[in-house]
Amino acid sequence: MTQITRSMLEDLDARDPLAYFKDKFDLPDGVIYFDGNSLGALPKATTVRLEKVVAREWGEGLIRSWNDADWIGAPQRIGDKIAGLVGAEAGEVIVADSTSVNIFKLVLAALSLNPDRGTIIAERGNFPTDHYILQGIESLLPDRIKVVALERNEIEAAVDHDTLLVALTHVHYRTGEMFDMDALTGMAHDRGAMVLWDLCHSAGAVCVDLAKAQADFAVGCGYKFLNGGPGAPSFAYVARRHQAGAVQPLTGWFGHADPFDFAEEFTPASGIERFQVGTPAMLSLAALEEGVDVFASVDMADVEAKSLKMSSLFVDLIGQHCPGAGFELVLPLAKRRGSQVAFRHEHGYPIMRALIERGVIGDFRAPDVMRFGFAPLYIGFADLWDAAVILGDIMKTGIWQEPDYSIRLGVT
Ligand SMILES: *Cc1c(COP(=O)(O)O)cnc(C)c1O
């Protein structure tokens, strides 16, 4: 392997079509941020927008702003913008609630489309909330729903005439491994099943083409690669062909055909609006809109290409700067992957704490995984070098062994 030098990486930065976007974010000096897959960075425009929404639209406009500032249209408007990033059409994506709640809504919507089937296939080791919501649905409808969690290589063989839904996360939160969305969706459809894709680690990070995959349902996070801010609302995608027939269970007034008719009986809206429940969280939506707007002039193919290049360079740099330090790459580089690299290390937690103290912010997923997420809009190639040098130093000096670093914080 040829040795990587910092000047090689500086050259890559100089030729990077996305380098221009870094200036759109407010990142603190001295921080190299590898956690955009958990909480995206703050776009500069968000600060300005929130000040305007709070002081002018809320403070002065008061309730008039639902109309005058088109607050009421925000869930659809932002949904349409996200649709453009995941290969969906306008009118197929709505922004509302959290990912957890949207999984609940869409699984039951799938059941309403095909009540003769009752098995939901999930992947063992998926993000916990996805499992928990499925378990909750199973205990709510024990006679109708059976959830089967399988290893990745067992999924295809298990899809059969009773499979209602295959519910999978496109890019695995811990390993970064990516499913072949087209192949898996096609396989499920051939057997009469539908697929719910969780795009939490995909939207804004890799190329997603829901239309090409003929996807049925999808959900995704607003606060990870879309930079919508802590707890930003999530998005839900329902293919247009399913919308008229799909009944979602949380029949709140914002899913009504005409909320301001104040009718006693629930009549669902005809399109994607029926997947809303209650009043939109406008301050959070305004922040999310700025996060999504950063992508307006971004080509997702550039984002994906840069992210893959960063992943492989980072793995090589860790090899170069931390020889024999015991970092075990979780997912081989040759595998289909998302925008992150994970290493196993028996002392992963204190090492990550020591890194964070030195300004290199990644995260830790129990029991032993150190995660480094690459948000290509605000990480440069030279940052990878600087982070690897710091990690090498932490390993050489053994500074990570300071007892404080082993104390577990509430959020890892
Ligand atoms: C981050 C993440 C979630 C988060 O769900 P919330 O309801 O927004 O807390 C769900 N699923 C996956 C796969 C995630 O990575």
mmCIF file of C-alpha atoms in Angstrom, residues 27-271:
data_model
loop_
_atom_site.group_PDB
_atom_site.id
_atom_site.type_symbol
_atom_site.label_atom_id
_atom_site.label_comp_id
_atom_site.label_asym_id
_atom_site.label_seq_id
_atom_site.Cartn_x
_atom_site.Cartn_y
_atom_site.Cartn_z
ATOM 1 C CA LEU A 27 -18.756 24.184 12.984
ATOM 2 C CA PRO A 28 -16.656 25.124 16.001
ATOM 3 C CA ASP A 29 -12.933 25.668 15.453
ATOM 4 C CA GLY A 30 -10.812 22.694 16.358
ATOM 5 C CA VAL A 31 -13.584 20.159 15.836
ATOM 6 C CA ILE A 32 -13.508 17.364 13.267
ATOM 7 C CA TYR A 33 -17.062 16.159 13.182
ATOM 8 C CA PHE A 34 -17.702 12.509 12.384
ATOM 9 C CA ASP A 35 -21.143 12.326 13.935
ATOM 10 C CA GLY A 36 -23.327 13.823 11.220
ATOM 11 C CA ASN A 37 -24.931 10.380 11.035
ATOM 12 C CA SER A 38 -26.269 10.929 14.548
ATOM 13 C CA LEU A 39 -26.814 14.686 14.770
ATOM 14 C CA GLY A 40 -26.052 16.712 11.653
ATOM 15 C CA ALA A 41 -24.168 20.009 11.923
ATOM 16 C CA LEU A 42 -25.841 23.416 12.122
ATOM 17 C CA PRO A 43 -26.334 25.205 8.784
ATOM 18 C CA LYS A 44 -25.635 28.932 9.102
ATOM 19 C CA ALA A 45 -28.962 29.681 7.416
ATOM 20 C CA THR A 46 -30.826 27.873 10.191
ATOM 21 C CA THR A 47 -29.824 30.419 12.811
ATOM 22 C CA VAL A 48 -31.133 33.248 10.653
ATOM 23 C CA ARG A 49 -34.321 31.385 9.739
ATOM 24 C CA LEU A 50 -35.198 30.454 13.313
ATOM 25 C CA GLU A 51 -34.721 34.008 14.461
ATOM 26 C CA LYS A 52 -37.106 35.127 11.747
ATOM 27 C CA VAL A 53 -39.669 32.413 12.451
ATOM 28 C CA VAL A 54 -39.659 33.141 16.169
ATOM 29 C CA ALA A 55 -39.477 36.929 16.204
ATOM 30 C CA ARG A 56 -41.430 37.836 13.106
ATOM 31 C CA GLU A 57 -43.657 34.962 12.132
ATOM 32 C CA TRP A 58 -44.600 33.889 15.632
ATOM 33 C CA GLY A 59 -43.984 37.113 17.587
ATOM 34 C CA GLU A 60 -45.609 39.529 15.172
ATOM 35 C CA GLY A 61 -47.607 37.378 12.793
ATOM 36 C CA LEU A 62 -49.090 35.243 15.572
ATOM 37 C CA ILE A 63 -51.747 32.862 14.341
ATOM 38 C CA ARG A 64 -51.900 34.625 10.983
ATOM 39 C CA SER A 65 -48.600 32.991 10.081
ATOM 40 C CA TRP A 66 -50.242 29.622 9.530
ATOM 41 C CA ASN A 67 -51.507 31.235 6.331
ATOM 42 C CA ASP A 68 -49.239 34.220 5.725
ATOM 43 C CA ALA A 69 -45.952 32.344 6.254
ATOM 44 C CA ASP A 70 -47.440 29.120 4.894
ATOM 45 C CA TRP A 71 -46.712 27.196 8.070
ATOM 46 C CA ILE A 72 -49.631 24.992 7.148
ATOM 47 C CA GLY A 73 -47.930 23.901 3.915
ATOM 48 C CA ALA A 74 -44.572 23.083 5.541
ATOM 49 C CA PRO A 75 -45.008 19.296 5.985
ATOM 50 C CA GLN A 76 -45.852 18.839 2.288
ATOM 51 C CA ARG A 77 -43.428 21.466 1.033
ATOM 52 C CA ILE A 78 -40.452 20.010 2.891
ATOM 53 C CA GLY A 79 -41.652 16.515 2.027
ATOM 54 C CA ASP A 80 -41.471 17.428 -1.665
ATOM 55 C CA LYS A 81 -37.912 18.672 -1.209
ATOM 56 C CA ILE A 82 -36.885 15.460 0.546
ATOM 57 C CA ALA A 83 -38.626 13.477 -2.201
ATOM 58 C CA GLY A 84 -36.087 14.944 -4.618
ATOM 59 C CA LEU A 85 -33.235 13.527 -2.516
ATOM 60 C CA VAL A 86 -34.579 9.972 -2.328
ATOM 61 C CA GLY A 87 -35.916 9.460 -5.835
ATOM 62 C CA ALA A 88 -39.583 9.965 -4.979
ATOM 63 C CA GLU A 89 -42.131 12.251 -6.625
ATOM 64 C CA ALA A 90 -43.683 15.364 -5.165
ATOM 65 C CA GLY A 91 -46.719 14.279 -3.162
ATOM 66 C CA GLU A 92 -45.185 10.997 -2.014
ATOM 67 C CA VAL A 93 -43.347 12.277 1.077
ATOM 68 C CA ILE A 94 -44.683 14.054 4.150
ATOM 69 C CA VAL A 95 -42.760 15.360 7.150
ATOM 70 C CA ALA A 96 -44.358 14.548 10.498
ATOM 71 C CA ASP A 97 -43.696 12.965 13.873
ATOM 72 C CA SER A 98 -40.635 10.866 14.682
ATOM 73 C CA THR A 99 -39.252 7.933 12.745
ATOM 74 C CA SER A 100 -40.558 5.601 15.452
ATOM 75 C CA VAL A 101 -44.114 6.910 15.085
ATOM 76 C CA ASN A 102 -43.921 6.810 11.300
ATOM 77 C CA ILE A 103 -42.841 3.174 11.373
ATOM 78 C CA PHE A 104 -45.938 2.423 13.437
ATOM 79 C CA LYS A 105 -48.185 4.285 11.005
ATOM 80 C CA LEU A 106 -46.744 2.731 7.861
ATOM 81 C CA VAL A 107 -46.671 -0.851 9.120
ATOM 82 C CA LEU A 108 -50.371 -0.632 9.921
ATOM 83 C CA ALA A 109 -51.010 1.104 6.614
ATOM 84 C CA ALA A 110 -49.386 -1.901 4.926
ATOM 85 C CA LEU A 111 -51.649 -4.226 6.884
ATOM 86 C CA SER A 112 -54.693 -2.273 5.702
ATOM 87 C CA LEU A 113 -53.628 -2.878 2.095
ATOM 88 C CA ASN A 114 -53.191 -6.613 2.522
ATOM 89 C CA PRO A 115 -55.113 -7.868 5.562
ATOM 90 C CA ASP A 116 -54.796 -11.507 4.455
ATOM 91 C CA ARG A 117 -51.124 -11.653 5.349
ATOM 92 C CA GLY A 118 -49.663 -11.243 8.809
ATOM 93 C CA THR A 119 -45.922 -11.905 8.925
ATOM 94 C CA ILE A 120 -43.449 -9.067 9.174
ATOM 95 C CA ILE A 121 -39.822 -9.915 8.511
ATOM 96 C CA ALA A 122 -37.172 -7.825 10.224
ATOM 97 C CA GLU A 123 -33.389 -8.041 10.496
ATOM 98 C CA ARG A 124 -31.775 -9.058 13.762
ATOM 99 C CA GLY A 125 -29.514 -6.312 15.022
ATOM 100 C CA ASN A 126 -31.494 -3.514 13.382
ATOM 101 C CA PHE A 127 -31.819 -0.214 15.232
ATOM 102 C CA PRO A 128 -33.729 -0.932 18.452
ATOM 103 C CA THR A 129 -36.666 1.420 17.931
ATOM 104 C CA ASP A 130 -37.538 -0.362 14.685
ATOM 105 C CA HIS A 131 -37.753 -3.637 16.633
ATOM 106 C CA TYR A 132 -39.578 -2.114 19.569
ATOM 107 C CA ILE A 133 -42.297 -0.608 17.379
ATOM 108 C CA LEU A 134 -42.806 -3.934 15.594
ATOM 109 C CA GLN A 135 -42.986 -5.713 18.944
ATOM 110 C CA GLY A 136 -45.586 -3.193 20.093
ATOM 111 C CA ILE A 137 -47.690 -3.797 16.985
ATOM 112 C CA GLU A 138 -47.414 -7.546 17.506
ATOM 113 C CA SER A 139 -48.652 -7.268 21.074
ATOM 114 C CA LEU A 140 -51.470 -4.956 19.984
ATOM 115 C CA LEU A 141 -52.613 -7.384 17.277
ATOM 116 C CA PRO A 142 -51.454 -10.814 18.480
ATOM 117 C CA ASP A 143 -53.897 -12.682 16.251
ATOM 118 C CA ARG A 144 -52.998 -10.843 13.094
ATOM 119 C CA ILE A 145 -49.311 -9.932 13.218
ATOM 120 C CA LYS A 146 -46.278 -12.109 13.716
ATOM 121 C CA VAL A 147 -42.836 -10.536 13.680
ATOM 122 C CA VAL A 148 -39.876 -12.670 12.655
ATOM 123 C CA ALA A 149 -36.382 -11.242 13.147
ATOM 124 C CA LEU A 150 -33.732 -12.994 11.067
ATOM 125 C CA GLU A 151 -30.087 -12.757 10.158
ATOM 126 C CA ARG A 152 -29.438 -10.852 6.942
ATOM 127 C CA ASN A 153 -28.602 -13.979 4.955
ATOM 128 C CA GLU A 154 -31.821 -15.708 6.048
ATOM 129 C CA ILE A 155 -34.223 -13.005 4.917
ATOM 130 C CA GLU A 156 -34.680 -13.877 1.268
ATOM 131 C CA ALA A 157 -35.517 -17.517 1.901
ATOM 132 C CA ALA A 158 -38.092 -16.579 4.522
ATOM 133 C CA VAL A 159 -40.292 -14.331 2.364
ATOM 134 C CA ASP A 160 -43.344 -16.396 1.503
ATOM 135 C CA HIS A 161 -47.111 -16.352 0.885
ATOM 136 C CA ASP A 162 -47.819 -15.072 4.404
ATOM 137 C CA THR A 163 -45.269 -12.252 4.348
ATOM 138 C CA LEU A 164 -47.049 -8.934 4.582
ATOM 139 C CA LEU A 165 -44.026 -6.722 4.918
ATOM 140 C CA VAL A 166 -40.244 -6.842 4.981
ATOM 141 C CA ALA A 167 -39.122 -3.989 7.258
ATOM 142 C CA LEU A 168 -35.438 -3.177 6.854
ATOM 143 C CA THR A 169 -32.962 -0.386 7.387
ATOM 144 C CA HIS A 170 -31.261 0.391 4.087
ATOM 145 C CA VAL A 171 -27.915 1.353 5.670
ATOM 146 C CA HIS A 172 -27.215 -0.433 8.938
ATOM 147 C CA TYR A 173 -26.766 1.997 11.825
ATOM 148 C CA ARG A 174 -23.874 0.113 13.372
ATOM 149 C CA THR A 175 -21.965 -1.544 10.534
ATOM 150 C CA GLY A 176 -22.867 0.785 7.659
ATOM 151 C CA GLU A 177 -23.757 -2.207 5.451
ATOM 152 C CA MET A 178 -26.224 -1.362 2.700
ATOM 153 C CA PHE A 179 -28.966 -3.547 1.281
ATOM 154 C CA ASP A 180 -29.497 -3.779 -2.467
ATOM 155 C CA MET A 181 -32.805 -1.921 -2.433
ATOM 156 C CA ASP A 182 -33.811 -2.765 -6.000
ATOM 157 C CA ALA A 183 -33.096 -6.484 -5.705
ATOM 158 C CA LEU A 184 -34.692 -6.920 -2.318
ATOM 159 C CA THR A 185 -37.819 -4.940 -3.173
ATOM 160 C CA GLY A 186 -38.195 -6.854 -6.441
ATOM 161 C CA MET A 187 -37.809 -10.192 -4.671
ATOM 162 C CA ALA A 188 -40.462 -9.265 -2.082
ATOM 163 C CA HIS A 189 -42.872 -8.052 -4.763
ATOM 164 C CA ASP A 190 -42.451 -11.258 -6.736
ATOM 165 C CA ARG A 191 -43.760 -13.075 -3.655
ATOM 166 C CA GLY A 192 -46.625 -10.670 -3.028
ATOM 167 C CA ALA A 193 -44.997 -8.889 -0.081
ATOM 168 C CA MET A 194 -44.253 -5.203 0.422
ATOM 169 C CA VAL A 195 -41.154 -3.515 1.830
ATOM 170 C CA LEU A 196 -40.715 -0.696 4.342
ATOM 171 C CA TRP A 197 -37.299 0.917 4.015
ATOM 172 C CA ASP A 198 -35.849 2.853 6.928
ATOM 173 C CA LEU A 199 -33.656 5.523 5.322
ATOM 174 C CA CYS A 200 -32.312 7.093 8.527
ATOM 175 C CA HIS A 201 -28.700 6.516 7.474
ATOM 176 C CA SER A 202 -29.322 6.957 3.757
ATOM 177 C CA ALA A 203 -31.183 10.225 3.152
ATOM 178 C CA GLY A 204 -28.636 12.942 2.440
ATOM 179 C CA ALA A 205 -25.743 10.477 2.518
ATOM 180 C CA VAL A 206 -26.098 8.112 -0.431
ATOM 181 C CA CYS A 207 -28.033 7.843 -3.693
ATOM 182 C CA VAL A 208 -31.520 6.494 -3.088
ATOM 183 C CA ASP A 209 -33.999 5.917 -5.911
ATOM 184 C CA LEU A 210 -37.320 4.831 -4.428
ATOM 185 C CA ALA A 211 -39.079 5.110 -7.799
ATOM 186 C CA LYS A 212 -36.574 2.881 -9.566
ATOM 187 C CA ALA A 213 -36.856 0.301 -6.778
ATOM 188 C CA GLN A 214 -40.667 0.578 -6.986
ATOM 189 C CA ALA A 215 -40.551 0.955 -3.222
ATOM 190 C CA ASP A 216 -43.764 0.751 -1.217
ATOM 191 C CA PHE A 217 -43.010 2.593 2.008
ATOM 192 C CA ALA A 218 -40.088 4.399 3.587
ATOM 193 C CA VAL A 219 -39.272 6.478 6.640
ATOM 194 C CA GLY A 220 -36.218 8.513 7.534
ATOM 195 C CA CYS A 221 -34.659 10.878 10.001
ATOM 196 C CA GLY A 222 -34.487 14.652 9.743
ATOM 197 C CA TYR A 223 -31.714 15.195 12.259
ATOM 198 C CA LYS A 224 -28.947 12.991 10.851
ATOM 199 C CA PHE A 225 -27.531 13.676 7.375
ATOM 200 C CA LEU A 226 -30.345 16.137 6.603
ATOM 201 C CA ASN A 227 -29.075 18.467 9.331
ATOM 202 C CA GLY A 228 -32.532 19.362 10.647
ATOM 203 C CA GLY A 229 -31.485 19.827 14.288
ATOM 204 C CA PRO A 230 -31.925 17.755 17.448
ATOM 205 C CA GLY A 231 -35.174 15.810 17.353
ATOM 206 C CA ALA A 232 -36.135 17.180 13.918
ATOM 207 C CA PRO A 233 -39.309 15.647 12.500
ATOM 208 C CA SER A 234 -39.049 12.544 10.384
ATOM 209 C CA PHE A 235 -40.309 11.873 6.878
ATOM 210 C CA ALA A 236 -42.655 9.215 5.609
ATOM 211 C CA TYR A 237 -42.864 8.039 1.995
ATOM 212 C CA VAL A 238 -45.859 6.177 0.616
ATOM 213 C CA ALA A 239 -45.827 5.251 -3.079
ATOM 214 C CA ARG A 240 -48.616 7.065 -4.836
ATOM 215 C CA ARG A 241 -50.195 3.763 -5.936
ATOM 216 C CA HIS A 242 -50.779 2.833 -2.282
ATOM 217 C CA GLN A 243 -52.007 6.161 -0.957
ATOM 218 C CA ALA A 244 -55.720 5.950 -1.648
ATOM 219 C CA GLY A 245 -56.039 2.471 -0.152
ATOM 220 C CA ALA A 246 -53.703 2.759 2.822
ATOM 221 C CA VAL A 247 -55.327 3.511 6.148
ATOM 222 C CA GLN A 248 -53.056 4.813 8.846
ATOM 223 C CA PRO A 249 -54.172 4.175 12.414
ATOM 224 C CA LEU A 250 -53.464 7.520 14.080
ATOM 225 C CA THR A 251 -56.461 9.358 12.706
ATOM 226 C CA GLY A 252 -55.762 12.843 13.957
ATOM 227 C CA TRP A 253 -57.263 15.998 12.585
ATOM 228 C CA PHE A 254 -54.272 16.860 10.382
ATOM 229 C CA GLY A 255 -54.848 13.633 8.446
ATOM 230 C CA HIS A 256 -58.428 14.660 7.794
ATOM 231 C CA ALA A 257 -59.588 15.641 4.309
ATOM 232 C CA ASP A 258 -60.497 19.081 5.632
ATOM 233 C CA PRO A 259 -59.227 19.739 9.157
ATOM 234 C CA PHE A 260 -60.834 23.159 9.333
ATOM 235 C CA ASP A 261 -64.272 21.819 8.530
ATOM 236 C CA PHE A 262 -64.333 20.562 12.133
ATOM 237 C CA ALA A 263 -66.503 17.619 11.124
ATOM 238 C CA GLU A 264 -67.362 15.003 13.764
ATOM 239 C CA GLU A 265 -66.487 12.044 11.534
ATOM 240 C CA PHE A 266 -62.998 11.224 10.334
ATOM 241 C CA THR A 267 -62.555 11.279 6.569
ATOM 242 C CA PRO A 268 -58.939 10.781 5.488
ATOM 243 C CA ALA A 269 -57.235 13.222 3.146
ATOM 244 C CA SER A 270 -56.859 11.702 -0.292
ATOM 245 C CA GLY A 271 -53.090 11.928 -0.658
#
